[in-house]
Short mmCIF file of C-alpha atoms in Angstrom, two decimals:
data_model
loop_
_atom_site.label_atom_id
_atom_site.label_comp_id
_atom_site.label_asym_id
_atom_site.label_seq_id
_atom_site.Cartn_x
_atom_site.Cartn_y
_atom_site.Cartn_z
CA UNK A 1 -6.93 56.69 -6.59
CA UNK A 2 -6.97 54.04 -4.18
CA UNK A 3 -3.77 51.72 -3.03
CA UNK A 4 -4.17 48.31 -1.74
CA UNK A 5 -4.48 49.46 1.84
CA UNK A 6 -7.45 51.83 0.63
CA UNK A 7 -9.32 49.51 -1.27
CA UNK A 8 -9.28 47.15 2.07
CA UNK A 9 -10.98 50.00 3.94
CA UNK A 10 -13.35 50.60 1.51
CA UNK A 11 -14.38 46.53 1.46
CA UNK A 12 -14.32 46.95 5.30
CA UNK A 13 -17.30 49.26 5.13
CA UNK A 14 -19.46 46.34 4.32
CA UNK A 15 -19.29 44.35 7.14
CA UNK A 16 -21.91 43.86 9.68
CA UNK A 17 -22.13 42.89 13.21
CA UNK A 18 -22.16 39.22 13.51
CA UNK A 19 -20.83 38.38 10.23
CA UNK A 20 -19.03 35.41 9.42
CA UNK A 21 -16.40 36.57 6.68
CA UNK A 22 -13.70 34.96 4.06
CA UNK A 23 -10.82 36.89 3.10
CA UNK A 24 -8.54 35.30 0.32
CA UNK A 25 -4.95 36.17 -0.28
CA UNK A 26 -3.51 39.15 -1.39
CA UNK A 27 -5.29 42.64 -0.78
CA UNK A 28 -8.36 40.73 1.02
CA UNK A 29 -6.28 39.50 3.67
CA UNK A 30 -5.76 43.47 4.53
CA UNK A 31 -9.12 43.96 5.08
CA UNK A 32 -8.83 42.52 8.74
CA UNK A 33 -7.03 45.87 9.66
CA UNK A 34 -9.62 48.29 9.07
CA UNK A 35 -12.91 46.83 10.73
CA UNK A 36 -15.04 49.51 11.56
CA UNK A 37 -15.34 50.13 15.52
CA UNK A 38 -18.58 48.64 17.06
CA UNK A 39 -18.62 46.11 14.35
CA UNK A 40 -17.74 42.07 15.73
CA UNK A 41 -16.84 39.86 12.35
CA UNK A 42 -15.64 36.52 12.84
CA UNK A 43 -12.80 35.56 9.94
CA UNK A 44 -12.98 32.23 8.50
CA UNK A 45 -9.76 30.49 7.43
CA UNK A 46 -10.48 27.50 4.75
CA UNK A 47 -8.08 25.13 5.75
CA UNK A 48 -10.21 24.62 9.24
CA UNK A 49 -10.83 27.54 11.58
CA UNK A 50 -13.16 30.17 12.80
CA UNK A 51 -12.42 33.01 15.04
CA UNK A 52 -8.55 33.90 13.19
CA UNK A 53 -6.50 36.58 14.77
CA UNK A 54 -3.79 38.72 13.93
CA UNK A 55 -0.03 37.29 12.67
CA UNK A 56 1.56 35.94 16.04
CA UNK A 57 4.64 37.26 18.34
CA UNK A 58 7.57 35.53 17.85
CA UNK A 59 7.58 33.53 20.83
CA UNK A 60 3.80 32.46 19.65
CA UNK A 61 4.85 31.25 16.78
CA UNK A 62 2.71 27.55 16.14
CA UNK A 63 3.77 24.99 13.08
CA UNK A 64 0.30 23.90 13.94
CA UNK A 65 -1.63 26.89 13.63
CA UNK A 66 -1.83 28.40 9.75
CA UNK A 67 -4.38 30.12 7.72
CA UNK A 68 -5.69 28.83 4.39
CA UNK A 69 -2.27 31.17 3.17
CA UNK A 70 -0.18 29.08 5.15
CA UNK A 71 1.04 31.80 6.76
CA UNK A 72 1.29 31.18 10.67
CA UNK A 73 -1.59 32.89 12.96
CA UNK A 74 -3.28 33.06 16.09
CA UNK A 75 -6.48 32.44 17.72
CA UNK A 76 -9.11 34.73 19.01
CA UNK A 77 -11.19 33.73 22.18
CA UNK A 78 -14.64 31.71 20.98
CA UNK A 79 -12.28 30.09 18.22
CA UNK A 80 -13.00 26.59 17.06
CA UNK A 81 -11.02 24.13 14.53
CA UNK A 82 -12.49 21.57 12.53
CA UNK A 83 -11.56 19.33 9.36
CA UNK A 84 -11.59 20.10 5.55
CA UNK A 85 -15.32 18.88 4.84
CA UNK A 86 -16.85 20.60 7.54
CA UNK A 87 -14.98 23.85 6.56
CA UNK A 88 -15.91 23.27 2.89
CA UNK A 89 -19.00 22.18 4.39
CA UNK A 90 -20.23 25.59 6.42
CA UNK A 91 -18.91 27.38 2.87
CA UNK A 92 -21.32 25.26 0.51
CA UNK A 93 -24.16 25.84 2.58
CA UNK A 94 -24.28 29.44 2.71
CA UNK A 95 -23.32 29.58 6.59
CA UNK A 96 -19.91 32.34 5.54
CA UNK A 97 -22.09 36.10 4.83
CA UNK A 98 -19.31 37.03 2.91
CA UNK A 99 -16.18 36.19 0.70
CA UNK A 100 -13.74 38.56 -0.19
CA UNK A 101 -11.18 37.28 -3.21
CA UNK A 102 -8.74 38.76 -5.68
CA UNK A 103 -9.25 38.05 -9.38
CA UNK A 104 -7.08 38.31 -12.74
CA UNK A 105 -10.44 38.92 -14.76
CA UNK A 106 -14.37 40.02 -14.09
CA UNK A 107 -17.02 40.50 -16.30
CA UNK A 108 -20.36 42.10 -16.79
CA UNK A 109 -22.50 38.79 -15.97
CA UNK A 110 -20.56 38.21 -12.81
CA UNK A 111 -18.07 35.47 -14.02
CA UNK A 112 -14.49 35.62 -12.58
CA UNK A 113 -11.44 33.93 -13.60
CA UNK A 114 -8.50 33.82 -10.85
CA UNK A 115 -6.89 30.56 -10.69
CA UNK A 116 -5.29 29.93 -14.45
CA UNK A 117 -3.31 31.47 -17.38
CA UNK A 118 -2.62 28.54 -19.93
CA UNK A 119 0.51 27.73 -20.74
CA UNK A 120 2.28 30.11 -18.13
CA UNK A 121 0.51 29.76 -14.44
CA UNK A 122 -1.12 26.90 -13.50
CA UNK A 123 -1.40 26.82 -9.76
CA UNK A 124 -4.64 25.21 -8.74
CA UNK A 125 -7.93 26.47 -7.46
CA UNK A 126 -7.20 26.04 -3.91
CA UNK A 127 -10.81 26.71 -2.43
CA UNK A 128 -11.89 29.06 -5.02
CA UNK A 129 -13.84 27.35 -6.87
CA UNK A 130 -15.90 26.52 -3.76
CA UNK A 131 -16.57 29.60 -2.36
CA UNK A 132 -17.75 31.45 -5.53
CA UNK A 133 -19.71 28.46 -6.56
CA UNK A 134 -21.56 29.00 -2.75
CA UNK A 135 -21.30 32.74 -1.18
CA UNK A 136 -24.25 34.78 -1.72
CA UNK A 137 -22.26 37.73 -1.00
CA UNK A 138 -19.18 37.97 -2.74
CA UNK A 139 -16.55 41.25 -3.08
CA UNK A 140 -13.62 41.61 -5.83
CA UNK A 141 -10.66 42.92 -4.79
CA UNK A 142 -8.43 43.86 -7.64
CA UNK A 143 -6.82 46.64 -9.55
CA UNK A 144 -8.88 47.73 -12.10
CA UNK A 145 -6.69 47.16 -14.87
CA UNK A 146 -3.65 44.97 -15.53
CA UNK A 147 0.02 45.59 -15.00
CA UNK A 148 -0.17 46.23 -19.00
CA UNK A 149 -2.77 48.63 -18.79
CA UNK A 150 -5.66 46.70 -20.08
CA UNK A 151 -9.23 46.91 -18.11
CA UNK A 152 -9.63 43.68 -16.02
CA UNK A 153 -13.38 44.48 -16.02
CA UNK A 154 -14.44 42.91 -18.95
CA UNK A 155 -17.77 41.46 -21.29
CA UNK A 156 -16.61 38.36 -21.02
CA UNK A 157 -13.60 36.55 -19.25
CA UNK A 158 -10.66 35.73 -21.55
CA UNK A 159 -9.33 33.09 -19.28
CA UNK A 160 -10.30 29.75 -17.47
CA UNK A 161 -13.20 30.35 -15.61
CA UNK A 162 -13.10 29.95 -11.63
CA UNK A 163 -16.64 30.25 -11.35
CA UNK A 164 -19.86 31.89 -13.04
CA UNK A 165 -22.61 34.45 -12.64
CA UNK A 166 -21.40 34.97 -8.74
CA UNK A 167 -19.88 38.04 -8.03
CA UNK A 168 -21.43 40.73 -6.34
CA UNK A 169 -18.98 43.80 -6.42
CA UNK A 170 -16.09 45.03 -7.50
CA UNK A 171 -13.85 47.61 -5.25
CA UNK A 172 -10.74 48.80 -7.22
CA UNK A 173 -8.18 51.41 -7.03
CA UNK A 174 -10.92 53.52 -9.29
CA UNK A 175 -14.51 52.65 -8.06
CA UNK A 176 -16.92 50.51 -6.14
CA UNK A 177 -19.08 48.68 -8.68
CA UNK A 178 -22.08 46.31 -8.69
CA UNK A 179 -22.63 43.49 -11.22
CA UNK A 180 -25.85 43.69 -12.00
CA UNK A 181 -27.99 42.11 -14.74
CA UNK A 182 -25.18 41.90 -17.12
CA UNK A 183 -23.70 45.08 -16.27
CA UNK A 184 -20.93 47.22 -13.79
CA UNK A 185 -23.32 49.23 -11.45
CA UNK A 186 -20.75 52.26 -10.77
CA UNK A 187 -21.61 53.61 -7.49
CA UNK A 188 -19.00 55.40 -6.16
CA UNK A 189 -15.83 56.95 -7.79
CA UNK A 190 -12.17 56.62 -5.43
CA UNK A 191 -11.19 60.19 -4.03
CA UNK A 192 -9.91 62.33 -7.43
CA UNK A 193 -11.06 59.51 -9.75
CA UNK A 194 -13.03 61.38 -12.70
CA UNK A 195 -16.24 58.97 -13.95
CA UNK A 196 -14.32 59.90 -17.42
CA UNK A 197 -10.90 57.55 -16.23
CA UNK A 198 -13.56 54.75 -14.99
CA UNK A 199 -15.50 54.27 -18.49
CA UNK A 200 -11.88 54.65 -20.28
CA UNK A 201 -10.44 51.70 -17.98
CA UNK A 202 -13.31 49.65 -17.60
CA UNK A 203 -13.93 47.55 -20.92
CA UNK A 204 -17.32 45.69 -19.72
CA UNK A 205 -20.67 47.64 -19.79
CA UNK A 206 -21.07 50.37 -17.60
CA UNK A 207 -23.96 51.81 -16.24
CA UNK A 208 -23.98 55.64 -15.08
CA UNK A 209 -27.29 56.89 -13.37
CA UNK A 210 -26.85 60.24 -12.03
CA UNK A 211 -24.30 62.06 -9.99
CA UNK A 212 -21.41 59.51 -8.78
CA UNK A 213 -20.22 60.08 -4.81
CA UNK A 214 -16.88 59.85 -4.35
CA UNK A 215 -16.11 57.36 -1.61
CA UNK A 216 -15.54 58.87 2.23
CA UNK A 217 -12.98 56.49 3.70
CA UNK B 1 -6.80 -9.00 19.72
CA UNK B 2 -5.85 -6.74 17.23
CA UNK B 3 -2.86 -5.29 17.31
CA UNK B 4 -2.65 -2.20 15.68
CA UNK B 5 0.61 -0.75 16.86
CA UNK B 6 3.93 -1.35 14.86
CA UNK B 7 7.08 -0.06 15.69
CA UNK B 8 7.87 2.92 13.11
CA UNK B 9 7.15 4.10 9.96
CA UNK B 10 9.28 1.93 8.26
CA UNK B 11 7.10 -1.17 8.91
CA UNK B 12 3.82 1.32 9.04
CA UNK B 13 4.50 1.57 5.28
CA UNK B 14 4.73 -2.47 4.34
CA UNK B 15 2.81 -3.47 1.68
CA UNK B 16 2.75 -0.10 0.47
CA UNK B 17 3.63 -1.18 -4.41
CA UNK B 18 4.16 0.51 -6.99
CA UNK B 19 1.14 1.58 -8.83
CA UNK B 20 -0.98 2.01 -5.60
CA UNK B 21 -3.16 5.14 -4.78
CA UNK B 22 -2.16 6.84 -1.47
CA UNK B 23 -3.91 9.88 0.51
CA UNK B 24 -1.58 11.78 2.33
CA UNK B 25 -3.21 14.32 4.98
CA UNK B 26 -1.72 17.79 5.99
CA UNK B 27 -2.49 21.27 4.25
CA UNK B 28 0.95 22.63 2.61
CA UNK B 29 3.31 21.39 5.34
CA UNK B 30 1.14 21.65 8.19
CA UNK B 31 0.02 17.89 9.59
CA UNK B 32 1.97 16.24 7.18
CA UNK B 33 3.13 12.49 7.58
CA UNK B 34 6.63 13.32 7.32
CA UNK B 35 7.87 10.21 8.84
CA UNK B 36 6.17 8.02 6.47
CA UNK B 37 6.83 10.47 3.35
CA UNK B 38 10.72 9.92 4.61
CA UNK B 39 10.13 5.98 5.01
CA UNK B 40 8.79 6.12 1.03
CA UNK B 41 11.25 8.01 -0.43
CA UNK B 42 14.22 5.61 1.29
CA UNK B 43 12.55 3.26 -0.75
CA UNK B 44 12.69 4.52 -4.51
CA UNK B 45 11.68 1.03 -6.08
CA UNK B 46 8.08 2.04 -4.91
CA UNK B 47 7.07 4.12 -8.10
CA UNK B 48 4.01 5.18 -10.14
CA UNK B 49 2.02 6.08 -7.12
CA UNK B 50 -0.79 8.20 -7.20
CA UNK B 51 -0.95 10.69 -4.82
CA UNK B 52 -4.18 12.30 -3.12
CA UNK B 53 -3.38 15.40 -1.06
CA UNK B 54 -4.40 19.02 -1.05
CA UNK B 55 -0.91 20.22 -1.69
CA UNK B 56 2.46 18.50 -3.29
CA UNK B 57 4.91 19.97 -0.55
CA UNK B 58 7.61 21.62 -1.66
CA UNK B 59 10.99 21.12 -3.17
CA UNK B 60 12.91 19.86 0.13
CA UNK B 61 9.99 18.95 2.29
CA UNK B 62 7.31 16.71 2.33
CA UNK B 63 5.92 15.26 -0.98
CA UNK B 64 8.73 16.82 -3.06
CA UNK B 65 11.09 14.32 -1.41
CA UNK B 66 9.01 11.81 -3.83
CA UNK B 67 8.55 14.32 -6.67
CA UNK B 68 12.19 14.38 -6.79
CA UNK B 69 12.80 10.47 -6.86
CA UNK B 70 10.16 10.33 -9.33
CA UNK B 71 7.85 7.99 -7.49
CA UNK B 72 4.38 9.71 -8.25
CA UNK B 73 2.33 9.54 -11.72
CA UNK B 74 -0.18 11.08 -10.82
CA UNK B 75 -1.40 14.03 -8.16
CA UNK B 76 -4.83 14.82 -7.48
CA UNK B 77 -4.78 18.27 -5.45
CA UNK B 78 -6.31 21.48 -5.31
CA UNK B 79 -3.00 24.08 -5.26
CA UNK B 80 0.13 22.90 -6.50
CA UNK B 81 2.16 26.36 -6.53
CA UNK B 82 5.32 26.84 -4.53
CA UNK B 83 6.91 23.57 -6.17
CA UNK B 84 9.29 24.31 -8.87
CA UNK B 85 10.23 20.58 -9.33
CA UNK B 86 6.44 20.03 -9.42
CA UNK B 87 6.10 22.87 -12.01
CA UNK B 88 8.79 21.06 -14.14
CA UNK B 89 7.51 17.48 -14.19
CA UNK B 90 3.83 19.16 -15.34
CA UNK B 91 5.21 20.73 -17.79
CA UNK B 92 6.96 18.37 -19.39
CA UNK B 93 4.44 15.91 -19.44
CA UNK B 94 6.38 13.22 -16.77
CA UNK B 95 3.98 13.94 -14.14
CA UNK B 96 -0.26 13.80 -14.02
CA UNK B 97 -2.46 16.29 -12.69
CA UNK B 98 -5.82 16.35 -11.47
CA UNK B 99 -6.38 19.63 -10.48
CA UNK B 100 -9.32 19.83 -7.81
CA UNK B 101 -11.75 22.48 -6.41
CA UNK B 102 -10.18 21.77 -1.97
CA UNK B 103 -14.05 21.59 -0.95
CA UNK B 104 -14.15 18.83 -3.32
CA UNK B 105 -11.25 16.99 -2.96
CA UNK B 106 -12.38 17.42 0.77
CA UNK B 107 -15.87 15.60 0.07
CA UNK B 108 -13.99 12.82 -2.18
CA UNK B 109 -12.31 11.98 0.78
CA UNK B 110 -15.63 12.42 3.54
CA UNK B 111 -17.89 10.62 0.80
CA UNK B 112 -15.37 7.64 0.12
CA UNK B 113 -14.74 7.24 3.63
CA UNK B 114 -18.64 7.29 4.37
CA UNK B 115 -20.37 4.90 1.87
CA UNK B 116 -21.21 7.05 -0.50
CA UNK B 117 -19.75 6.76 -4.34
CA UNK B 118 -20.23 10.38 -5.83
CA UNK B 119 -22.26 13.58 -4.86
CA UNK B 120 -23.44 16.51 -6.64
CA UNK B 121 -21.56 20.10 -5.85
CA UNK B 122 -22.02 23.43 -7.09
CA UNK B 123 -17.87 23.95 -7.10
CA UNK B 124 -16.62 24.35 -10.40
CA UNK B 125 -20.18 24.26 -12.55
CA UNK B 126 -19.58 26.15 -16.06
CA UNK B 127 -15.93 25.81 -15.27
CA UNK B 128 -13.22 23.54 -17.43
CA UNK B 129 -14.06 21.43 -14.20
CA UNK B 130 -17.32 20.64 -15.32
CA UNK B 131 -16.61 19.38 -18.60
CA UNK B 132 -17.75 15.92 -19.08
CA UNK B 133 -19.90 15.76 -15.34
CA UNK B 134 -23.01 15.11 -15.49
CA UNK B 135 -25.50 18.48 -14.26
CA UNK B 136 -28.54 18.34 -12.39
CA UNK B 137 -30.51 21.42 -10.92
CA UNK B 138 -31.91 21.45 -7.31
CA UNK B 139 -34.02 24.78 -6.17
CA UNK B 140 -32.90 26.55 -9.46
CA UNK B 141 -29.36 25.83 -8.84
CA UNK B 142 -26.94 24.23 -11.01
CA UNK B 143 -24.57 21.37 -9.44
CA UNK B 144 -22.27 18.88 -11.13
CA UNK B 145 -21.89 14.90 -10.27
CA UNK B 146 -18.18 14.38 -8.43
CA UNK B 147 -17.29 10.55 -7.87
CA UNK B 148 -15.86 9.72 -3.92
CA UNK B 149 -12.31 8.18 -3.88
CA UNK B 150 -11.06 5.54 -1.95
CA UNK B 151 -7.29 4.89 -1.33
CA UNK B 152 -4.79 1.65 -1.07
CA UNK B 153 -3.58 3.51 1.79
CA UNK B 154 -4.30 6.79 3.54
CA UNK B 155 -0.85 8.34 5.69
CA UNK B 156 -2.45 10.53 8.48
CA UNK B 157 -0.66 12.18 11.26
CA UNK B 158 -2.51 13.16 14.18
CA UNK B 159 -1.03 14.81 17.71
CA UNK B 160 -2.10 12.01 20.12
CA UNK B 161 -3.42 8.62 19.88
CA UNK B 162 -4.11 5.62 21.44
CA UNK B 163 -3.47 1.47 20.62
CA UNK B 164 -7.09 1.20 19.79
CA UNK B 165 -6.15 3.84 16.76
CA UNK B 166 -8.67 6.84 18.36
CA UNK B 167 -7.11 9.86 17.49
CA UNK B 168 -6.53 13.58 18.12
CA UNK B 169 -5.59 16.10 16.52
CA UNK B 170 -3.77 19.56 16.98
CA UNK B 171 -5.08 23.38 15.48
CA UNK B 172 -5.30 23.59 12.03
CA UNK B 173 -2.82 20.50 11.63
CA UNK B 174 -6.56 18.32 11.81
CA UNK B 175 -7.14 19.81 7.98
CA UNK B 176 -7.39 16.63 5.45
CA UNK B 177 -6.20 13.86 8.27
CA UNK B 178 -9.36 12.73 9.72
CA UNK B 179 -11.29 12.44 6.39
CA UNK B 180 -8.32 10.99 4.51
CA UNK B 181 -8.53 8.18 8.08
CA UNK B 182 -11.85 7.29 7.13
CA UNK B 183 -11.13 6.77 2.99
CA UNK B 184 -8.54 4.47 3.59
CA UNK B 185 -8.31 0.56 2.83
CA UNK B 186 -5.47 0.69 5.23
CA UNK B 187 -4.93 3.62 7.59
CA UNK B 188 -1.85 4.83 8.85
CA UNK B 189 -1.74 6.96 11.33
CA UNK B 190 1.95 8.53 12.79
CA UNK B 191 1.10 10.15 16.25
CA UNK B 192 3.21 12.71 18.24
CA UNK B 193 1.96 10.88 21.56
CA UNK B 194 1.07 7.38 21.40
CA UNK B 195 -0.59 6.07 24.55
CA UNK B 196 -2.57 3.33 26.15
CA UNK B 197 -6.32 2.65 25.29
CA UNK B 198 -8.22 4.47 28.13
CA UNK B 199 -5.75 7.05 28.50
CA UNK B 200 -7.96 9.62 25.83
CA UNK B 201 -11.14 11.07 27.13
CA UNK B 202 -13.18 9.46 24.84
CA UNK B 203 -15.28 12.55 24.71
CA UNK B 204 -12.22 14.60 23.19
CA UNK B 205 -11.40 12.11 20.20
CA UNK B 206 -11.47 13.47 16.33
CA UNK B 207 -11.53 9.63 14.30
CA UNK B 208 -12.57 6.36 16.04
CA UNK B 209 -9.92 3.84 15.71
CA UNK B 210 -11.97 1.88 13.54
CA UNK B 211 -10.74 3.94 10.69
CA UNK B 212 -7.14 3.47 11.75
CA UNK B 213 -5.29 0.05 11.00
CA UNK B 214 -2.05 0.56 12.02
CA UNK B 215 -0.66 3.40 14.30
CA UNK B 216 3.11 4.42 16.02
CA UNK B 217 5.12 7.04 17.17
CA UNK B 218 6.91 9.10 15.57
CA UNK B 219 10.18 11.13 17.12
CA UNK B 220 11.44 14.35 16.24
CA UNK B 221 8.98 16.26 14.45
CA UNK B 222 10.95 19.03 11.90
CA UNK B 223 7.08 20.43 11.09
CA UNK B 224 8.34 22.94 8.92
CA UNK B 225 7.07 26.19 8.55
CA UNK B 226 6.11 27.36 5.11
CA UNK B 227 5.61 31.19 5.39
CA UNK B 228 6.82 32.05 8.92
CA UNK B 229 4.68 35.50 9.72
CA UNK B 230 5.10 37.74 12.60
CA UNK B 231 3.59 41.05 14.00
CA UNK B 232 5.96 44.00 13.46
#
């Protein structure tokens, strides 16, 4: 099984040279730790910058200078900053190769739901909305089930919808899954995960063709 | 000529009634007008205001200063969280939401300021967001109708500026500012640095003054930090 840290590495695995890449908050953001050597991504941060780098020193500590997390950052050489609608801008028009967000719920057509429980947590959207609406390329991170057991891969989403028919994969503490034509694609099983524990936790459909690798990290 | 310089925020904000509709730039606390949120909330009889801005501060910063007087009806944002006064007046009803995808709320703003009354966007199509928008499909795509906003007055805050009303701003503190600048009836715009026209390499400005109606400095900037993060 997979922690946080491991499903990060796993996500890192798909980046290529040159990409431009969105990490949301939460277990996404760790993916910024484990790029592979050789490979040059360039992280895009919502709230208006390209080229992010690592949490600052003390003594570089800038009010100015936040991700889309609010949490305070620093720059990498080549970075630029710009303003809201030409960040939401370069999103909406496909320019970001991939966005990596967390969800509450996925299902088997690709739907996710991240941003609302009614009645209990109502938060906002932030730039969700935008960027699953947009990406062509887009990675769940989550935990495969909920912190009550149940399987947070489901047929359809229970709650509000952030977006629809968008997501790509799925990498959780279990497997690395595709969503494809109204199904989970499992392709690869985490290290001492049986294919038995993925079809008990995963409530959406399933599809098993042949031998499942487990994934080298 | 014009002159667009007053003396602080307290005579920035004249003219500023109850009922009005205000953008306010920043992203949580970063590039916030926090001299001008200070110079509302010293005056309490300004009340019902609806407020655009991608975030509602927090309890003892920023727009909460006005939650907590109870001067805003209404708050059109994107992410609210972090705001437990906030997350008391929704609940109970005291206090509108408009909850709004931020690449939308960003467009409102970019749109209003530029002309243009409504767009279409994919954001939010099949979502709770959708419901009631009208739908159109481009290139086998599906994309919902958003109307632009305009506002009584837009509060902006910008790094350095000059008495013509260019400005420029700093890092990510740019964010909402220069696209809140341009949606404004009457722009206000509170500037770490204000100097003389000719002073700003005109090559290096963010908004043209046009956009900006009245502009000063402001002393002492607190720019709080919301989640302070270090390397180990």
């Amino acid at each position: 099984m997979l922690d946080k840290n491991g499903i990060a590495k796993r996500i890192a695995q798909e980046l290529e040279d040159g990409w431009y890449v969105n990490l949301g908050i939460g277990i996404p953001t760790l993916v910024a730790n484990y790029i592979p050597d050789g490979i040059d991504v360039t992280f895009q941060s919502e709230n208006g910058l390209l080229g992010m780098g690592p949490f600052p020193t003390e003594d570089q500590v800038d009010a100015d200078l936040i991700n889309a997390g609010k949490q305070t950052i620093t720059t990498r050489p080549g970075s630029v900053f710009f303003d809201s609608s030409t960040s939401f801008g370069m999103i909406r028009a496909g320019k970001v190769q991939l966005t990596v967000l967390g969800a509450m719920e996925v299902d088997q057509n690709g739907d996710i739901a991240n941003w609302k429980i009614p009645g209990k947590m109502v938060k906002g959207m932030g730039g969700a909305m935008d960027l699953v609406a947009s990406a062509e390329n887009i990675i769940v991170a989550m935990m495969h089930t909920n912190k009550a057991g149940e399987s947070k891969l489901l047929e359809k989403c229970t709650l509000p919808l952030t977006g629809v028919n968008c997501i790509t994969k799925v990498v959780t503490n279990l497997a690395l899954l595709e969503v494809k034509d109204g199904a989970f694609v499992l392709k690869e099983r985490a290290l001492g995960v049986t294919v038995d524990e993925i079809k008990e936790a995963t409530a959406g459909k399933l599809i098993i063709e042949g031998e499942i690798p487990e994934m080298k990290l | 000529m014009i002159n667009k310089v007053v003396a602080n925020a307290e005579e920035a904000i004249e003219g500023i009634e109850s009922g009005m509709t205000l953008m306010l730039g920043g992203f949580g606390l970063c590039g916030i007008p926090e001299k001008c949120i200070a110079a509302l909330a010293a005056k309490p009889e300004i009340k019902d205001l609806t407020c655009i801005s991608n975030n509602a501060g927090v309890d003892d910063f920023g727009l909460g200063f006005l939650l907590k007087n109870k001067q805003i009806k209404k708050m059109i944002s994107s992410y609210v969280g972090e705001n437990d006064e906030f997350e008391r007046q929704m609940l109970s009803g005291e206090l509108e939401v408009e909850l709004t995808p931020q690449g939308t709320l960003a467009e409102k703003c970019r749109a209003g300021g530029a002309g243009i009354p409504a767009f279409f966007t994919p954001a939010g199509y099949g979502t709770e967001i959708a419901e009631g928008k009208e739908v159109r499909e481009y290139n086998g795509k599906k994309y919902i109708l958003e109307e632009s906003f305009v506002s009584d007055f837009s509060i902006v805050k910008a790094w350095k500026g000059d008495t013509k009303g260019n400005l420029i701003f700093k890092a990510t503190a740019r964010n909402f500012n220069p696209i809140m600048a341009m949606a404004g009836t009457i722009t206000i715009a509170e500037v770490e640095e204000l100097v003389e026209a000719g002073e700003l390499d005109p090559n290096e400005i963010h908004t043209p003054g046009i956009f900006v109606h009245r502009i000063f400095e402001g002393k002492n900037y607190e720019k709080r930090i919301e989640q302070r993060t270090v390397r180990g």
